[in-house]
Coordinates of C-alpha atoms and ligand atoms in Angstrom, one line a residue:
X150 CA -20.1 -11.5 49.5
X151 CA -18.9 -12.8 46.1
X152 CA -20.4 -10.7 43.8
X153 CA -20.8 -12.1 40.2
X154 CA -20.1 -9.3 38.6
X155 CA -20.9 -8.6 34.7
X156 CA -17.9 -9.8 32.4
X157 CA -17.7 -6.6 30.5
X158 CA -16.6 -5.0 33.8
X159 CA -14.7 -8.0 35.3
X160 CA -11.9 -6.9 33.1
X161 CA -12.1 -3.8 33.7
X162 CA -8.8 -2.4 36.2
X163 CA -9.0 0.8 37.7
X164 CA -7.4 3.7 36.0
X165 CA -3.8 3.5 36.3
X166 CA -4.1 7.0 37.3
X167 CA -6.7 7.2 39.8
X168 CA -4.9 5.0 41.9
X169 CA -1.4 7.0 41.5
X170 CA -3.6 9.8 43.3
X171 CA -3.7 7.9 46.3
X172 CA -0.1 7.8 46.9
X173 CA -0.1 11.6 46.3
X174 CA -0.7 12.5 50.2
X175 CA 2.5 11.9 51.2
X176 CA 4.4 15.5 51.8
X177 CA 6.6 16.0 49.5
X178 CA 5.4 14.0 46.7
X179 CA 5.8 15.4 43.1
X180 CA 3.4 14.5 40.7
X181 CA 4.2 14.5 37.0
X182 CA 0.7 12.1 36.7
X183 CA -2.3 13.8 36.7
X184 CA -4.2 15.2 33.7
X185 CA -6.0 18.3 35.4
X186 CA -5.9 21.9 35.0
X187 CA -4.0 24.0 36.7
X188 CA -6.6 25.2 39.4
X189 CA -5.1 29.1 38.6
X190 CA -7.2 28.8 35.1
X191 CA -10.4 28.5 37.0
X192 CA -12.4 32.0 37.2
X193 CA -13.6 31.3 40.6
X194 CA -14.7 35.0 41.3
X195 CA -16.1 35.3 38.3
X196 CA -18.1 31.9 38.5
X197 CA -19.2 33.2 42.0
X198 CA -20.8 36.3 40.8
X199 CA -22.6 34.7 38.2
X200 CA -24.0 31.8 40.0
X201 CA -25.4 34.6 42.8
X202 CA -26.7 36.6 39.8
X203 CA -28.2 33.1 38.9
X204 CA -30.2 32.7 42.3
X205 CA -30.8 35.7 42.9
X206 CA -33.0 35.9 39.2
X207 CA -33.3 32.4 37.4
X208 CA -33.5 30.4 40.0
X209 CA -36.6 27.9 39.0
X210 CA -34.4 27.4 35.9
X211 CA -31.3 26.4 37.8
X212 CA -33.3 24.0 39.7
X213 CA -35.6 22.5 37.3
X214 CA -35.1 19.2 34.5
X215 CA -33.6 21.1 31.6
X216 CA -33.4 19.5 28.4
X217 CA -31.1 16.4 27.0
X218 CA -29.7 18.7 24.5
X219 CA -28.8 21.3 26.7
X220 CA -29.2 24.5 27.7
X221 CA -29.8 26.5 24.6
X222 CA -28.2 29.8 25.4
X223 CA -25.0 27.2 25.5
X224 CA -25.9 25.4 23.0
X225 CA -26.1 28.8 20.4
X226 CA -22.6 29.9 21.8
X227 CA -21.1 26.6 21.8
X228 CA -22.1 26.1 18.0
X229 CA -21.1 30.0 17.4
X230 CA -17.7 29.7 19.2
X231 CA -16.8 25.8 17.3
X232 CA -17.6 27.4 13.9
X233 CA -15.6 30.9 14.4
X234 CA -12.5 29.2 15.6
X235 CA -12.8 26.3 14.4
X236 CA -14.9 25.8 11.3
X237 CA -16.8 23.1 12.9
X238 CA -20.6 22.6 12.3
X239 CA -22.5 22.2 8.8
X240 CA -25.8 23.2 7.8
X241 CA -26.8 19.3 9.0
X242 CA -24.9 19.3 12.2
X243 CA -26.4 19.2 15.5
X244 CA -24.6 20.1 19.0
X245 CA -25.4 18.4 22.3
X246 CA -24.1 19.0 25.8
X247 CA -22.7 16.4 27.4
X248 CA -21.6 15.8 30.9
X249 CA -17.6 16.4 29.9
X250 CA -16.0 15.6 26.6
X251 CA -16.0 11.5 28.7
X252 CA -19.5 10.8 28.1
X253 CA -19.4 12.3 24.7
X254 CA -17.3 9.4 23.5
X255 CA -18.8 6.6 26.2
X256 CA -22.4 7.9 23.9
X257 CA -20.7 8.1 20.6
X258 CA -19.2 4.3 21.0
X259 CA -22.4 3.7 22.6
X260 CA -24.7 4.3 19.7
X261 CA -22.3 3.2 16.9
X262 CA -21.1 -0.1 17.8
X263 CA -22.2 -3.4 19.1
X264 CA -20.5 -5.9 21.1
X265 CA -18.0 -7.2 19.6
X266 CA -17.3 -4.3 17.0
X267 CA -13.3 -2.6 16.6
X268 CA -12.8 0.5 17.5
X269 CA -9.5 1.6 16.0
X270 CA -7.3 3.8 18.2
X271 CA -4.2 5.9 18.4
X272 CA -1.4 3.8 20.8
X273 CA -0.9 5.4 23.4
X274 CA -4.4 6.8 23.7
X275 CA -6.8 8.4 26.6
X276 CA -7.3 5.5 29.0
X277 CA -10.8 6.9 29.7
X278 CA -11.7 6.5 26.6
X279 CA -10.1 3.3 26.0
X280 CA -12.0 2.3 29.0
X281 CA -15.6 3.0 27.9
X282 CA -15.0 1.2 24.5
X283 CA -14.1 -1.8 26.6
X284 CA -16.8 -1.3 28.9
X285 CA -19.2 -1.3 25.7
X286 CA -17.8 -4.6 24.5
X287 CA -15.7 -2.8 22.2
X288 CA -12.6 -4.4 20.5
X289 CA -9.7 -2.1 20.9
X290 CA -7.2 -1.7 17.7
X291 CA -4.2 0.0 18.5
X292 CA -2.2 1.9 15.5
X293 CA 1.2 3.3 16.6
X294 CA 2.0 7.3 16.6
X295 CA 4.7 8.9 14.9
X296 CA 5.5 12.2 15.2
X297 CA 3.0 13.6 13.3
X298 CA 0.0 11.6 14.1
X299 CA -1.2 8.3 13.4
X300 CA 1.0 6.0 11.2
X301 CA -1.1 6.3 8.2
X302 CA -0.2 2.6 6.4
X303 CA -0.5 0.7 9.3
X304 CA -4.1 2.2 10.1
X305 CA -4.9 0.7 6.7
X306 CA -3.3 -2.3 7.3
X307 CA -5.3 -2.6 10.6
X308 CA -9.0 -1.5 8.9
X309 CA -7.9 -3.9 6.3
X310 CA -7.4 -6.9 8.6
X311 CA -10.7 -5.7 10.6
X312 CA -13.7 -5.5 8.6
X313 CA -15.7 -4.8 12.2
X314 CA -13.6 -1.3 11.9
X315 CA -16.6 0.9 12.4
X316 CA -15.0 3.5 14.8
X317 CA -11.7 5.5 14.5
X318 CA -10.7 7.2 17.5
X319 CA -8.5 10.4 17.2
X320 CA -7.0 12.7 19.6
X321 CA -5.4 15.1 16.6
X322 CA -4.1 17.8 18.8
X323 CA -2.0 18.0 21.7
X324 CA -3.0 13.9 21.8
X325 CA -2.9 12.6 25.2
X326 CA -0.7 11.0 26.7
X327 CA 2.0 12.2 24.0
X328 CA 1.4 15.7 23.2
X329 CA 2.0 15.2 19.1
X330 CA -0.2 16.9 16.9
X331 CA -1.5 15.0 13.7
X332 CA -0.2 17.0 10.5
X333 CA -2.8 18.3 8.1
X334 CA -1.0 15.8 5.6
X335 CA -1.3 12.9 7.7
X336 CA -5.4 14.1 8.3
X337 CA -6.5 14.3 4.8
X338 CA -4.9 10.5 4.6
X339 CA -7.0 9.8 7.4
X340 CA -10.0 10.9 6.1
X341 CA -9.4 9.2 3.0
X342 CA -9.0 6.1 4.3
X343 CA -12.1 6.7 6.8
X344 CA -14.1 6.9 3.2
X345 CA -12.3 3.8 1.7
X346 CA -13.4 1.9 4.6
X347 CA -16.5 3.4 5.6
X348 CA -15.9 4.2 9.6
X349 CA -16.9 6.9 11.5
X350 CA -14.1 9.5 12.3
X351 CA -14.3 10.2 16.3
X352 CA -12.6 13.2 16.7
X353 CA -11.9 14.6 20.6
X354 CA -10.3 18.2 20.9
X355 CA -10.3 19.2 24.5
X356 CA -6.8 20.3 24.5
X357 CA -7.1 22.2 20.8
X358 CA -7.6 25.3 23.1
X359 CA -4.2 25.4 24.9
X360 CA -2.0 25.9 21.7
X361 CA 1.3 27.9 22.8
X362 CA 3.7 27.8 19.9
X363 CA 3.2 26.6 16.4
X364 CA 0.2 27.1 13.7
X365 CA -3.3 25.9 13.6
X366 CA -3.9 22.8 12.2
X367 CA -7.7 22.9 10.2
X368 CA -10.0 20.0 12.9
X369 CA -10.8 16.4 11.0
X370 CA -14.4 18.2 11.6
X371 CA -13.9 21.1 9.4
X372 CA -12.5 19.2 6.5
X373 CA -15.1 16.5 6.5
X374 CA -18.1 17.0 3.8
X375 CA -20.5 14.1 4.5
X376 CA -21.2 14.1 7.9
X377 CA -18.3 11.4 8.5
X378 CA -16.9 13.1 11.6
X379 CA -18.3 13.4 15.3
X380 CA -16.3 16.0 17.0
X381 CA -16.1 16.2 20.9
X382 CA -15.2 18.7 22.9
X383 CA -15.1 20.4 26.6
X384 CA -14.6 23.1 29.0
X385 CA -12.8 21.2 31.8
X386 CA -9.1 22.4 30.4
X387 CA -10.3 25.7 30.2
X388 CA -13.2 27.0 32.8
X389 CA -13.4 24.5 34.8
X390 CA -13.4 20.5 34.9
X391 CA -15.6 20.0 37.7
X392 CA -18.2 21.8 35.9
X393 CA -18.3 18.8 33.6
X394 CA -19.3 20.4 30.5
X395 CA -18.6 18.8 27.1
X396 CA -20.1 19.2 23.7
X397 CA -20.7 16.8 20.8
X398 CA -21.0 18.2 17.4
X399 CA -22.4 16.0 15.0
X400 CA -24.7 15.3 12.4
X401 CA -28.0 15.8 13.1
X402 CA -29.0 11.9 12.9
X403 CA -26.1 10.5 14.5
X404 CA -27.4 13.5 17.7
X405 CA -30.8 12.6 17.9
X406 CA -29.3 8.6 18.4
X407 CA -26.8 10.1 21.1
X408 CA -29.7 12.4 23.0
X409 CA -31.5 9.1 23.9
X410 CA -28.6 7.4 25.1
X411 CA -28.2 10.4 27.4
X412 CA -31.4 10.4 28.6
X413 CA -30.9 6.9 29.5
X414 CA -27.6 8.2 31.1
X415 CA -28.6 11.3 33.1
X416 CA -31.5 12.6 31.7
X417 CA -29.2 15.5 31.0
X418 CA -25.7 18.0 31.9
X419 CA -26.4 20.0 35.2
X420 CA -28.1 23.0 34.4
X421 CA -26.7 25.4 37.4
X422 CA -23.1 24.8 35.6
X423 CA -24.4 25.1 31.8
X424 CA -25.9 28.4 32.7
X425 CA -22.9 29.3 34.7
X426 CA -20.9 28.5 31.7
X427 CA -23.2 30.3 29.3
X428 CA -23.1 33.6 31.6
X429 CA -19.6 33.3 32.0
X430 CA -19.1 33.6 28.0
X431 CA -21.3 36.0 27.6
X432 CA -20.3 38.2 30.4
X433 CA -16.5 37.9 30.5
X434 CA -13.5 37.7 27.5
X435 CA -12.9 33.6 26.9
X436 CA -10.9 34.2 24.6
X437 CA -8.6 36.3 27.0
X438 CA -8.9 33.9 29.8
X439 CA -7.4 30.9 27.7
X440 CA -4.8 33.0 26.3
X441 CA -3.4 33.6 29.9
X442 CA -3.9 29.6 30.3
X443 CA -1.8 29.3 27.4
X444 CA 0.9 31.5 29.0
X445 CA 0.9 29.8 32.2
X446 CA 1.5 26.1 30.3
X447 CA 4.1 27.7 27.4
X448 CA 6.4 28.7 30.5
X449 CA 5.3 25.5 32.2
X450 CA 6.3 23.0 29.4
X451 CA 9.4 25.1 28.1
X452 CA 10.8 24.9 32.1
X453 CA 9.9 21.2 31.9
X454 CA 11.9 20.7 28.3
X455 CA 14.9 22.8 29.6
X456 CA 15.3 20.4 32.5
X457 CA 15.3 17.5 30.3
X458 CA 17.3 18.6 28.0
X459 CA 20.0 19.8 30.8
X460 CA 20.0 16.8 33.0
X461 CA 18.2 13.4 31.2
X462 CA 20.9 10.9 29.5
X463 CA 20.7 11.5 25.7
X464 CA 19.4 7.8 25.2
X465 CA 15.8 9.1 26.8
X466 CA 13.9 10.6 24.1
X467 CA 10.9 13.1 25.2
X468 CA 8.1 15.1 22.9
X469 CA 8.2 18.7 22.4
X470 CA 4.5 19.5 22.5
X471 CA 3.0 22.8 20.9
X472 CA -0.1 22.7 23.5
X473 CA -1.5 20.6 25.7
X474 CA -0.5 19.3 29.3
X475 CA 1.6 16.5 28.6
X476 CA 5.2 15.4 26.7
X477 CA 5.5 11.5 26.7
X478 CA 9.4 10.5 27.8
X479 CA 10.7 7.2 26.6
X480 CA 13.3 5.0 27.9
X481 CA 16.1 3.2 25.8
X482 CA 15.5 -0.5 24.8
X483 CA 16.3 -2.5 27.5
X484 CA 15.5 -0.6 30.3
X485 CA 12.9 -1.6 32.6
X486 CA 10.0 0.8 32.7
X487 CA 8.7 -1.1 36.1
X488 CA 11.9 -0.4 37.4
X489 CA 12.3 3.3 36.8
X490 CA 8.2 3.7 37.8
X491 CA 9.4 2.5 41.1
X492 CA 12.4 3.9 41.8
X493 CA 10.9 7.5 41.1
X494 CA 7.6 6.4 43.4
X495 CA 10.5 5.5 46.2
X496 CA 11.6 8.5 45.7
X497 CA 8.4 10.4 45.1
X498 CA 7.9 11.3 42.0
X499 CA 5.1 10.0 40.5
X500 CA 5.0 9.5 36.6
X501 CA 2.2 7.5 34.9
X502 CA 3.4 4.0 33.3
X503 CA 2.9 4.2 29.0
X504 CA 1.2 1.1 29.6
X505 CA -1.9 2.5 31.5
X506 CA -2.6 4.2 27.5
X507 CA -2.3 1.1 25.7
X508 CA -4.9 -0.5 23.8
X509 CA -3.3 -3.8 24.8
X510 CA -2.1 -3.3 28.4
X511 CA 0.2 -6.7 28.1
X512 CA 2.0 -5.1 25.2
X513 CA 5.3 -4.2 26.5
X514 CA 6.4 -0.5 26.4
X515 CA 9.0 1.6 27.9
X516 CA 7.6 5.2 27.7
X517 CA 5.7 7.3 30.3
X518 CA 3.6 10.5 30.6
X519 CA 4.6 13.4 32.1
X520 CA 2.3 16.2 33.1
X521 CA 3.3 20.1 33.6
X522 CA 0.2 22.0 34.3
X523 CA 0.0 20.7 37.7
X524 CA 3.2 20.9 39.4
X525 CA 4.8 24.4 40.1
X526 CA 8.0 25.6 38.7
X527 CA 10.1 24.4 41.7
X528 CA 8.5 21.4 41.5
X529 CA 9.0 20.4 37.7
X530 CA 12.8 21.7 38.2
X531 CA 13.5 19.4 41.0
X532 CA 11.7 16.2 39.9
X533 CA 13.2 16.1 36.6
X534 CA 16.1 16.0 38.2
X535 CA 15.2 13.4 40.3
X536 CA 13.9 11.6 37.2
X537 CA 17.0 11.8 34.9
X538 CA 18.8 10.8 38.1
X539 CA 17.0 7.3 38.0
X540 CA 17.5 7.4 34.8
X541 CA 21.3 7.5 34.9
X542 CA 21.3 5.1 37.6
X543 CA 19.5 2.2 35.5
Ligands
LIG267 C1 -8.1 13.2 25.4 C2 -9.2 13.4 26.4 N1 -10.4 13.4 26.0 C3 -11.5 13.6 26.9 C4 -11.2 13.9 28.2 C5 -12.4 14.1 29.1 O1 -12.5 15.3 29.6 P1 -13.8 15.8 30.4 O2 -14.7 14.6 30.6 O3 -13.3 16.4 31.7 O4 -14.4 16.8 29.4 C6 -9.9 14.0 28.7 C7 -9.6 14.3 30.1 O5 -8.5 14.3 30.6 C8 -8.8 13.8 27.7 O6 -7.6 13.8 28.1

């Protein structure tokens, strides 16, 4: 059968990512390419308790429709927890829960922009995001990074040549795939220029959690007096990302617009897993859990900078993130990033190409992600080895 499928999704390639995975069977592989947790941050005793506690007393409530909004135990701790640490949510904000941080930004393009509209983006950004914008019929606008965020004059250059501007989206902290974290300086530009040219601020912080060195660095959200800035957030980096529980704080307009584009979504987030996640923060310490995530991933990503440092040619330059799960590696000019993919898949090590995160995937790029929450400390020791060998070689 030849099916004539839509053109929004007839351009659509599967994640770059996603099909890594598949060649992750073989024994002995070493992935550097996911983006999950390290499965020793998931409370799985904990969650087992509480979801027998669940059946054993709420159990119509577990099974039941719920609410698009959410479950509002959640909902009240969610909003609690985002303004205590980080000063998110005004007197005319609204939260939702959304099924993971994902559909918080699919909803938030969804309800903002038309076909055809730009939505302005960090390059390299979040492939899952840059894939819902296209799915939307979104234009994508790429802006490059520097080291401390977004390069300020050419996102003014770009909402000055695109007038259809009406989305900026922002990774700010521990941005993935390149672990830099936007400087306060670089965000009050931001936001200036988001007023000049009247866009919407998109702010997604699921990794603002996992800080392991460095200082705060005040959210887009908390700065932003006029409702300019829809913040999105989730548990998947630190309860659990199978759960799929995200949150999106905005104002209370822009929320009411995103709850029926939910419940023409999926009605709304899986209830058994809101409450488990409610229970789980009122019963237990969060606050101590992640700071024993953030311990696992400061050794992690120190072990992982050590190895580069001691064995990559000087000419590849890396990121030194502060949090996160990733540092983004670049090759020198001239090297062939299809080449060195290759050779470390022939030798299996798996790395994601830079230009699975590019607004323009024909752009040519010679960088790549490299995760560390996943692979174990033998693991990152030996592939980076492997890697800087390649790297040598070409
Ligand atoms: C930057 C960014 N935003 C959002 C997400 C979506 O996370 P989830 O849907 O699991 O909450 C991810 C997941 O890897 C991510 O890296």
């Amino acid at each position: 059968m030849n099916y004539n499928v839509s053109e929004k999704f007839k351009s659509l390639k599967p994640s770059a990512i996603r099909e890594i995975f598949k060649s992750l069977g073989t024994p002995g592989a070493i992935s550097f390419a996911a983006g999950n947790p390290n499965p020793d941050s998931f409370p799985v005793k904990e969650m087992q308790e509480i979801a027998n506690e669940i059946f054993e007393n709420e159990p119509v409530t577990a099974l039941q429709y719920g609410i698009t909004e959410g479950y509002t135990p959640l909902r009240d701790l969610v909003k609690a927890r985002l303004k205590r640490v980080y000063g998110v949510g005004a007197d005319r904000d609204d939260l939702i829960i959304v099924t993971g941080g994902q559909q918080g930004i699919e909803l938030t393009c969804k309800v903002m922009c038309n076909e055809g509209d730009v939505v302005v983006c960090e390059n390299p950004s979040f492939i899952g995001a840059l894939n819902a914008f296209r799915s939307l019929g979104a234009k994508l606008v790429g802006v490059p990074l520097n080291d401390d965020g977004i390069d300020v004059e050419k996102l003014e250059e770009a909402l000055k040549n695109n007038p259809k501007a009406k989305l900026l989206y922002t990774i700010p902290t521990f941005q993935n795939p390149a672990g830099i974290t936007t400087s306060l300086e670089v965000r009050k530009k931001v936001l200036d220029l988001a007023k000049k040219y009247d866009i919407i601020i998109l702010e997604d912080n699921p990794y603002g959690d996992l800080r392991f060195t460095g200082e705060d660095v005040p959210t887009y959200k908390s700065m932003d007096t006029e409702g300019r800035v829809v913040y999105c957030g989730s548990f998947s980096k630190v309860l659990s990302a199978g759960m799929r529980i995200g949150f999106v704080c905005a104002d209370k307009d822009l929320v009411s617009k995103i709850v029926v584009a939910k419940q023409v979504e999926d009605v709304h987030t899986n209830v058994l897993f809101q409450m488990i996640c409610a229970k789980y923060i009122e019963k237990y310490d969060l606050e101590a859990h992640i700071r024993e995530i953030r311990k696992m991933y400061k050794h992690k990503a120190e072990l992982m900078i050590k190895a580069l440092e001691e064995n990559m040619p000087k000419t590849v330059s890396f990121t030194r993130p502060e949090g996160g799960i990733f540092l983004w590696c670049s090759l020198p000019e001239g090297a062939s990033l299809d080449e060195f993919v290759k050779k470390a898949g022939d030798r299996l090590v798996f790395v994601v190409p830079g230009t699975a995160f590019s607004a323009d995937p024909d752009e040519p790029c010679r960088s790549f992600r490299l995760n560390y929450s996943m692979p174990s400390d033998e693991e990152i020791v030996k592939g980076i080895k492997i890697l800087a060998d390649i790297a040598k070689e070409l």
